[in-house]
Coordinates of C-alpha atoms and ligand atoms in Angstrom, one line a residue:
X22 CA -150.9 152.9 54.0
X23 CA -147.3 152.7 52.7
X24 CA -145.1 149.7 53.5
X25 CA -142.2 150.4 55.8
X26 CA -138.6 149.4 55.2
X27 CA -135.2 149.9 56.9
X28 CA -133.9 151.1 53.6
X29 CA -135.1 151.9 50.1
X30 CA -132.6 152.1 47.3
X31 CA -133.4 154.1 44.2
X32 CA -131.4 152.7 41.3
X33 CA -129.9 149.2 41.1
X34 CA -126.9 149.7 38.9
X35 CA -123.3 149.5 40.2
X36 CA -123.9 151.4 43.5
X37 CA -127.5 150.3 44.1
X38 CA -127.0 146.6 43.5
X39 CA -123.9 146.6 45.9
X40 CA -125.9 148.5 48.5
X41 CA -128.9 146.1 48.2
X42 CA -126.6 143.1 48.7
X43 CA -125.0 144.7 51.7
X44 CA -128.3 145.7 53.4
X45 CA -129.7 142.2 52.8
X46 CA -126.5 140.5 54.1
X47 CA -127.1 142.4 57.4
X48 CA -130.7 141.2 57.5
X49 CA -132.1 144.7 57.1
X50 CA -135.5 145.0 55.5
X51 CA -134.6 146.5 52.1
X52 CA -136.4 147.5 49.0
X53 CA -134.6 148.1 45.7
X54 CA -136.3 150.1 42.9
X55 CA -135.2 150.6 39.4
X56 CA -136.9 152.3 36.5
X57 CA -135.4 149.6 34.1
X58 CA -134.1 146.1 34.6
X59 CA -130.4 146.1 35.5
X60 CA -127.9 145.2 34.2
X61 CA -129.1 147.3 31.2
X62 CA -127.3 149.5 28.6
X63 CA -128.9 152.9 29.3
X64 CA -126.9 154.1 32.3
X65 CA -123.2 153.9 33.3
X66 CA -122.7 150.1 33.9
X67 CA -122.4 148.2 30.7
X68 CA -119.7 147.4 28.1
X69 CA -118.2 144.2 29.3
X70 CA -115.3 145.5 31.4
X71 CA -114.2 148.2 34.0
X72 CA -110.6 148.9 35.0
X73 CA -109.8 148.3 38.7
X74 CA -106.8 150.0 40.2
X75 CA -105.7 150.3 43.8
X76 CA -103.2 153.0 42.9
X77 CA -105.5 155.8 41.6
X78 CA -104.0 158.7 39.7
X79 CA -107.2 160.6 40.7
X80 CA -106.0 160.8 44.4
X81 CA -104.8 158.8 47.4
X82 CA -108.2 158.9 49.1
X83 CA -109.5 156.2 46.7
X84 CA -107.1 153.4 47.6
X85 CA -109.0 152.3 50.8
X86 CA -112.2 151.9 48.8
X87 CA -110.4 149.9 46.1
X88 CA -108.6 147.6 48.6
X89 CA -111.8 146.9 50.4
X90 CA -113.7 146.4 47.1
X91 CA -111.2 143.8 45.9
X92 CA -111.8 141.8 49.1
X93 CA -115.5 142.0 48.6
X94 CA -115.4 141.1 44.9
X95 CA -113.5 137.9 45.9
X96 CA -116.0 137.2 48.7
X97 CA -118.9 137.6 46.3
X98 CA -117.2 135.3 43.8
X99 CA -116.9 132.6 46.4
X100 CA -120.5 133.0 47.6
X101 CA -122.0 133.0 44.0
X102 CA -119.5 131.0 41.9
X103 CA -119.5 133.9 39.4
X104 CA -116.2 135.1 37.8
X105 CA -116.0 138.9 38.4
X106 CA -112.4 140.1 38.9
X107 CA -109.3 139.4 36.8
X108 CA -106.1 140.8 38.1
X109 CA -103.9 140.8 35.0
X110 CA -102.0 144.0 35.9
X111 CA -102.4 147.8 35.5
X112 CA -100.1 150.1 33.5
X113 CA -100.0 153.9 33.8
X114 CA -98.1 155.3 30.8
X115 CA -96.8 158.9 30.5
X116 CA -94.0 160.6 28.7
X117 CA -92.1 163.9 29.1
X118 CA -94.3 166.7 27.8
X119 CA -96.8 164.1 26.6
X120 CA -99.7 164.6 29.1
X121 CA -103.2 164.7 27.6
X122 CA -104.3 168.4 27.5
X123 CA -107.4 168.0 29.5
X124 CA -106.2 165.1 31.6
X125 CA -104.5 165.1 35.0
X126 CA -100.9 166.0 34.2
X127 CA -99.8 164.5 37.5
X128 CA -101.6 161.2 36.9
X129 CA -98.4 159.1 36.9
X130 CA -96.9 160.8 39.9
X131 CA -100.1 160.5 41.9
X132 CA -100.5 156.8 40.9
X133 CA -97.0 156.1 42.3
X134 CA -97.7 158.0 45.5
X135 CA -101.0 156.1 45.9
X136 CA -99.2 152.8 45.4
X137 CA -96.6 153.7 48.1
X138 CA -99.3 154.9 50.5
X139 CA -101.4 151.7 50.0
X140 CA -98.3 149.5 50.4
X141 CA -98.7 147.6 47.1
X142 CA -95.8 146.3 45.0
X143 CA -95.1 148.1 41.7
X144 CA -92.4 148.4 39.1
X145 CA -91.3 151.4 37.0
X146 CA -90.3 150.6 33.4
X147 CA -88.5 152.8 30.8
X148 CA -90.4 152.7 27.5
X149 CA -88.1 150.3 25.8
X150 CA -88.2 147.8 28.6
X151 CA -92.0 147.9 28.8
X152 CA -92.2 147.4 25.0
X153 CA -90.0 144.3 25.3
X154 CA -92.3 142.8 28.0
X155 CA -95.6 144.0 26.5
X156 CA -95.0 144.2 22.7
X157 CA -98.5 145.3 21.7
X158 CA -97.9 148.8 23.2
X159 CA -96.0 151.2 21.0
X160 CA -94.6 153.3 23.9
X161 CA -91.7 155.7 23.2
X162 CA -88.2 155.1 24.6
X163 CA -88.5 158.2 26.9
X164 CA -92.0 157.2 28.2
X165 CA -92.2 156.0 31.8
X166 CA -94.6 153.2 32.8
X167 CA -95.9 152.4 36.2
X168 CA -97.0 148.7 36.5
X169 CA -98.6 146.7 39.3
X170 CA -100.2 143.2 39.4
X171 CA -103.1 144.2 41.7
X172 CA -105.0 146.1 39.0
X173 CA -107.0 144.4 36.3
X174 CA -110.6 144.4 35.2
X175 CA -114.1 143.6 36.5
X176 CA -117.2 142.3 34.6
X177 CA -119.8 145.0 35.4
X178 CA -122.9 143.3 34.1
X179 CA -122.1 140.1 36.1
X180 CA -121.3 142.1 39.2
X181 CA -124.7 143.8 39.1
X182 CA -126.6 140.6 38.3
X183 CA -124.8 138.6 40.9
X184 CA -125.2 141.1 43.7
X185 CA -128.9 141.5 42.9
X186 CA -129.4 137.7 42.9
X187 CA -127.6 137.4 46.3
X188 CA -129.6 140.3 47.7
X189 CA -132.9 138.6 46.7
X190 CA -131.7 135.3 48.1
X191 CA -131.1 137.0 51.4
X192 CA -134.6 138.6 51.4
X193 CA -134.3 141.9 49.6
X194 CA -137.4 143.0 47.8
X195 CA -136.4 144.0 44.2
X196 CA -138.9 145.9 42.0
X197 CA -137.7 146.3 38.4
X198 CA -139.3 148.7 35.9
X199 CA -140.7 150.9 38.7
X200 CA -139.6 154.5 38.6
X201 CA -139.3 156.6 41.7
X202 CA -141.1 159.9 41.0
X203 CA -140.6 161.8 44.3
X204 CA -139.4 161.5 47.9
X205 CA -140.0 163.5 51.0
X206 CA -138.8 163.3 54.6
X207 CA -141.3 163.7 57.5
X208 CA -141.1 162.6 61.1
X209 CA -137.9 160.7 60.7
X210 CA -139.1 158.6 57.8
X211 CA -138.5 159.0 54.1
X212 CA -141.6 158.5 51.9
X213 CA -141.1 157.5 48.3
X214 CA -143.7 157.7 45.5
X215 CA -143.4 155.6 42.4
X216 CA -145.9 155.3 39.5
X217 CA -147.2 152.1 41.2
X218 CA -147.2 152.7 45.0
X219 CA -145.8 154.5 48.0
X220 CA -143.2 153.2 50.4
X221 CA -141.5 154.5 53.6
X222 CA -138.1 153.8 55.1
X223 CA -135.7 155.0 57.8
X224 CA -133.1 155.5 55.0
X225 CA -133.4 156.3 51.3
X226 CA -130.3 155.6 49.2
X227 CA -130.1 157.7 46.0
X228 CA -128.1 155.6 43.5
X229 CA -129.7 156.9 40.3
X230 CA -126.4 157.4 38.4
X231 CA -127.0 159.6 35.4
X232 CA -130.6 160.3 36.4
X233 CA -129.4 161.8 39.7
X234 CA -130.0 165.4 38.5
X235 CA -133.8 164.6 38.3
X236 CA -133.8 163.8 42.1
X237 CA -131.3 166.5 43.4
X238 CA -131.7 170.2 43.5
X239 CA -129.0 171.6 41.2
X240 CA -127.7 174.1 43.8
X241 CA -126.8 171.2 46.1
X242 CA -124.3 169.8 43.6
X243 CA -122.7 172.6 41.7
X244 CA -121.3 171.5 38.4
X245 CA -123.2 168.1 38.3
X246 CA -123.1 167.0 34.7
X247 CA -123.9 163.9 32.6
X248 CA -121.7 163.4 29.6
X249 CA -121.9 160.9 26.7
X250 CA -118.9 158.6 26.3
X251 CA -118.1 156.2 23.5
X252 CA -116.2 152.9 23.6
X253 CA -115.1 150.8 20.6
X254 CA -113.6 147.4 20.2
X255 CA -110.9 147.3 17.4
X256 CA -110.1 144.1 15.5
X257 CA -106.6 142.6 16.0
X258 CA -104.8 142.6 12.6
X259 CA -104.1 139.3 10.9
X260 CA -100.4 140.2 10.9
X261 CA -100.3 140.8 14.7
X262 CA -100.0 138.1 17.4
X263 CA -103.3 137.7 19.2
X264 CA -101.3 136.4 22.3
X265 CA -99.8 139.9 22.7
X266 CA -103.3 141.3 23.3
X267 CA -104.5 138.6 25.7
X268 CA -104.6 139.2 29.4
X269 CA -101.3 137.6 30.4
X270 CA -99.4 139.9 28.0
X271 CA -101.7 142.9 28.0
X272 CA -102.5 144.8 31.2
X273 CA -105.3 147.3 31.5
X274 CA -103.9 150.7 30.9
X275 CA -104.4 154.5 31.3
X276 CA -102.2 156.3 28.8
X277 CA -101.3 160.1 28.9
X278 CA -101.2 160.4 25.1
X279 CA -100.4 163.8 23.6
X280 CA -104.0 164.5 22.7
X281 CA -107.0 166.2 24.3
X282 CA -107.7 163.4 26.8
X283 CA -106.1 160.2 28.1
X284 CA -106.8 156.9 26.6
X285 CA -107.5 153.6 28.4
X286 CA -108.2 150.1 27.5
X287 CA -108.4 146.3 28.1
X288 CA -107.0 143.1 26.8
X289 CA -108.7 141.0 24.1
X290 CA -111.3 138.7 25.8
X291 CA -112.0 136.7 22.7
X292 CA -110.4 136.1 19.4
X293 CA -109.0 138.8 17.0
X294 CA -112.5 139.4 15.5
X295 CA -113.9 140.2 19.0
X296 CA -111.5 143.1 19.2
X297 CA -109.7 145.1 21.9
X298 CA -111.6 147.7 23.8
X299 CA -110.0 151.2 23.8
X300 CA -111.5 154.5 24.7
X301 CA -111.0 158.0 25.8
X302 CA -113.2 160.5 27.8
X303 CA -115.0 163.8 27.1
X304 CA -116.4 166.2 29.6
X305 CA -117.2 169.1 27.2
X306 CA -120.7 168.2 26.1
X307 CA -123.5 167.5 28.6
X308 CA -126.5 165.3 27.6
X309 CA -130.0 164.3 28.8
X310 CA -130.0 160.5 29.3
X311 CA -133.6 160.4 28.1
X312 CA -133.0 162.2 24.9
X313 CA -129.6 161.5 23.3
X314 CA -127.8 159.7 20.5
X315 CA -127.0 156.1 21.7
X316 CA -125.2 155.0 18.5
X317 CA -121.5 155.6 17.8
X318 CA -121.1 157.0 14.3
X319 CA -118.4 155.8 11.8
X320 CA -116.9 159.3 12.1
X321 CA -116.5 158.9 15.9
X322 CA -115.0 155.5 15.5
X323 CA -112.5 156.8 13.0
X324 CA -111.6 159.8 15.1
X325 CA -111.0 157.6 18.1
X326 CA -108.8 155.2 16.1
X327 CA -106.8 158.0 14.4
X328 CA -106.0 160.0 17.6
X329 CA -105.9 157.4 20.4
X330 CA -105.5 153.9 18.9
X331 CA -103.6 153.5 15.6
X332 CA -100.4 155.3 16.6
X333 CA -100.2 153.4 20.0
X334 CA -101.2 149.9 19.0
X335 CA -99.9 149.1 15.5
X336 CA -101.5 145.6 15.8
X337 CA -105.0 147.0 15.9
X338 CA -107.0 147.5 12.8
X339 CA -109.2 150.5 12.0
X340 CA -112.2 148.2 11.9
X341 CA -114.4 148.8 14.9
X342 CA -116.2 145.5 15.5
X343 CA -118.4 146.7 18.3
X344 CA -119.2 150.0 20.0
X345 CA -121.3 151.3 22.9
X346 CA -122.4 154.6 24.4
X347 CA -122.2 155.0 28.1
X348 CA -122.7 157.9 30.6
X349 CA -120.5 159.6 33.1
X350 CA -122.1 161.5 36.0
X351 CA -119.5 164.0 37.2
X352 CA -118.9 166.9 39.6
X353 CA -115.8 169.1 39.1
X354 CA -112.4 167.4 39.6
X355 CA -114.0 164.0 39.1
X356 CA -114.7 163.8 42.8
X357 CA -117.1 161.3 44.4
X358 CA -120.1 162.3 46.5
X359 CA -121.0 159.7 49.1
X360 CA -122.7 161.4 52.0
X361 CA -125.9 162.2 53.8
X362 CA -128.1 164.6 51.9
X363 CA -127.5 168.2 53.1
X364 CA -131.2 168.8 53.6
X365 CA -132.8 165.4 54.2
X366 CA -130.7 163.6 56.8
X367 CA -132.5 160.3 56.1
X368 CA -131.2 160.3 52.5
X369 CA -127.8 159.0 51.6
X370 CA -126.4 160.0 48.1
X371 CA -124.2 157.3 46.5
X372 CA -123.6 158.9 43.1
X373 CA -122.0 160.5 41.2
X374 CA -118.9 158.6 40.8
X375 CA -117.5 160.6 37.9
X376 CA -116.3 158.0 35.4
X377 CA -114.1 156.0 37.8
X378 CA -116.5 154.6 40.4
X379 CA -117.2 151.0 39.3
X380 CA -114.1 149.4 40.8
X381 CA -115.1 150.8 44.2
X382 CA -118.8 150.1 44.1
X383 CA -118.7 146.9 46.2
X384 CA -117.1 148.9 49.0
X385 CA -119.3 152.0 48.5
X386 CA -122.4 149.7 48.8
X387 CA -121.0 148.3 52.0
X388 CA -120.1 151.7 53.5
X389 CA -123.6 153.1 52.7
X390 CA -125.3 150.2 54.4
X391 CA -123.0 150.5 57.4
X392 CA -123.7 154.3 57.6
X393 CA -127.4 153.8 57.4
X394 CA -127.4 151.1 60.1
X395 CA -125.1 152.9 62.4
X396 CA -122.1 150.6 62.0
X397 CA -118.5 151.6 61.7
X398 CA -117.5 152.1 58.1
X399 CA -114.6 153.3 55.9
X400 CA -113.7 157.0 56.3
X401 CA -115.8 158.8 53.6
X402 CA -114.9 162.3 54.7
X403 CA -113.1 163.1 51.4
X404 CA -116.4 162.4 49.6
X405 CA -118.7 164.9 51.4
X406 CA -121.0 167.4 49.8
X407 CA -119.2 170.6 49.0
X408 CA -121.2 173.8 48.5
Ligands
FAD513 C1 -117.6 154.4 29.3 C2 -117.4 154.3 30.7 C3 -116.2 153.7 31.2 C4 -116.0 153.6 32.5 N1 -114.8 153.0 32.9 C5 -114.6 152.8 34.3 C6 -113.5 152.0 34.7 O1 -112.7 151.5 33.8 N2 -113.3 151.8 36.0 C7 -114.2 152.3 36.9 O2 -114.0 152.1 38.1 N3 -115.3 153.0 36.6 C8 -115.5 153.3 35.3 N4 -116.6 154.0 34.8 C9 -117.5 154.5 35.8 C10 -118.5 153.5 36.4 O3 -118.9 152.6 35.5 C11 -119.6 154.3 37.1 O4 -119.0 155.2 38.1 C12 -120.6 153.4 37.7 O5 -121.0 152.4 36.8 C13 -121.8 154.2 38.1 O6 -122.8 153.4 38.7 P1 -124.2 154.0 39.2 O7 -124.8 153.0 40.1 O8 -123.9 155.4 39.8 O9 -125.1 154.3 37.9 P2 -125.9 153.2 37.1 O10 -125.2 151.9 37.1 O11 -126.2 153.8 35.8 O12 -127.2 152.9 37.9 C14 -128.2 153.9 38.0 C15 -129.5 153.1 38.1 O13 -130.5 154.0 38.6 C16 -131.7 153.7 37.9 N5 -132.6 154.9 38.1 C17 -132.3 156.1 37.7 N6 -133.4 157.0 38.1 C18 -134.3 156.2 38.7 C19 -135.5 156.5 39.3 N7 -136.1 157.7 39.3 N8 -136.2 155.4 39.8 C20 -135.7 154.2 39.8 N9 -134.5 153.9 39.2 C21 -133.8 154.9 38.7 C22 -131.3 153.5 36.5 O14 -132.2 152.7 35.7 C23 -130.0 152.7 36.7 O15 -130.2 151.3 36.7 C24 -116.9 154.1 33.5 C25 -118.1 154.6 33.0 C26 -118.4 154.7 31.7 C27 -119.7 155.3 31.2

């Protein structure tokens, strides 16, 4: 006999830990299963920081999630005492004819439109003005910079750890190092098989991140792809002022540099030797999360520095003091898919979130729990399955 739950969650990373907390908060009988022990470094939710922006250059449909998530992050901080969210400002930088080739050429314009639609305050700077205010950034005089004070960064590992802890305290059953092998829906219940046992629930939430392709038929998510991303922390030069890289003088940023992709980055969270995290994206090469290179080569570090870092931050040294490999799980146009499974109505899919999902994860977890329990929730119609 398998044990019955209101909900079972497969994967306890960003989306799954948020969902586990939200189900448990509603006193639902919930089981969370993960093949590893989150927070871990094998999926999509590690590397110290994630940008949060209410004004999303990816589209106006994301702002309600970000606004709700910011409220929830603060609630979770109050409940747990953990420090999760720092709102030190967000800058979107672009210049005439300087859009990244494979990036969204309208990123700045959509960011401004999203800020207006969401009703948040923002400023527009000419390049020179922005440089005077934030001297670490070598923006050009004819660049334009969007800036707001709502954006900033989250601590992903602490967010996952905290929500799992709160979920457990509220009665959630959490099984780590237990991989889900299969699921099937019969007679209104979803049955889940792991290497250790079988369980049933009214709702199954698939939050498997980069392992989602193992649990979804490919034809249901055309273009679903997992890509390897690298991030590096570059040392602050002895000749540069460390204060210029610290949160009060260095907002998180997304920069339409004249290269293949955008660059993005974070302030220094320690001293100059701890470095400043800057990265870019790549969607060209797909990988298998169970069989891939998880180290960042010196050649990759140098290429990142030469194309995306050195010319834009003269105060950062070529020395990469730390690096990490992380995974994007994407469908075309970097859309989200948060919807009931097209074949199994008792299954809710809460991935992929295409490289920009973390900031919204608290709100996605809440909406998923509300959807499963028949409560009103944020409008997710923009994130439906598309054939
Ligand atoms: C380098 C990088 C930078 C990013 N920057 C940003 C940013 O600045 N801002 C932002 O908002 N977003 C950002 N993102 C995206 C964001 O981090 C992801 O959208 C989010 O973390 C995805 O969370 P997830 O829960 O889908 O996946 P994960 O957190 O990877 O969780 C999936 C979990 O499922 C488990 N699992 C998988 N298969 C099974 C199974 N069969 N049985 C049991 N457990 C299973 C795994 O062990 C894992 O713990 C970035 C991502 C990367 C990689």
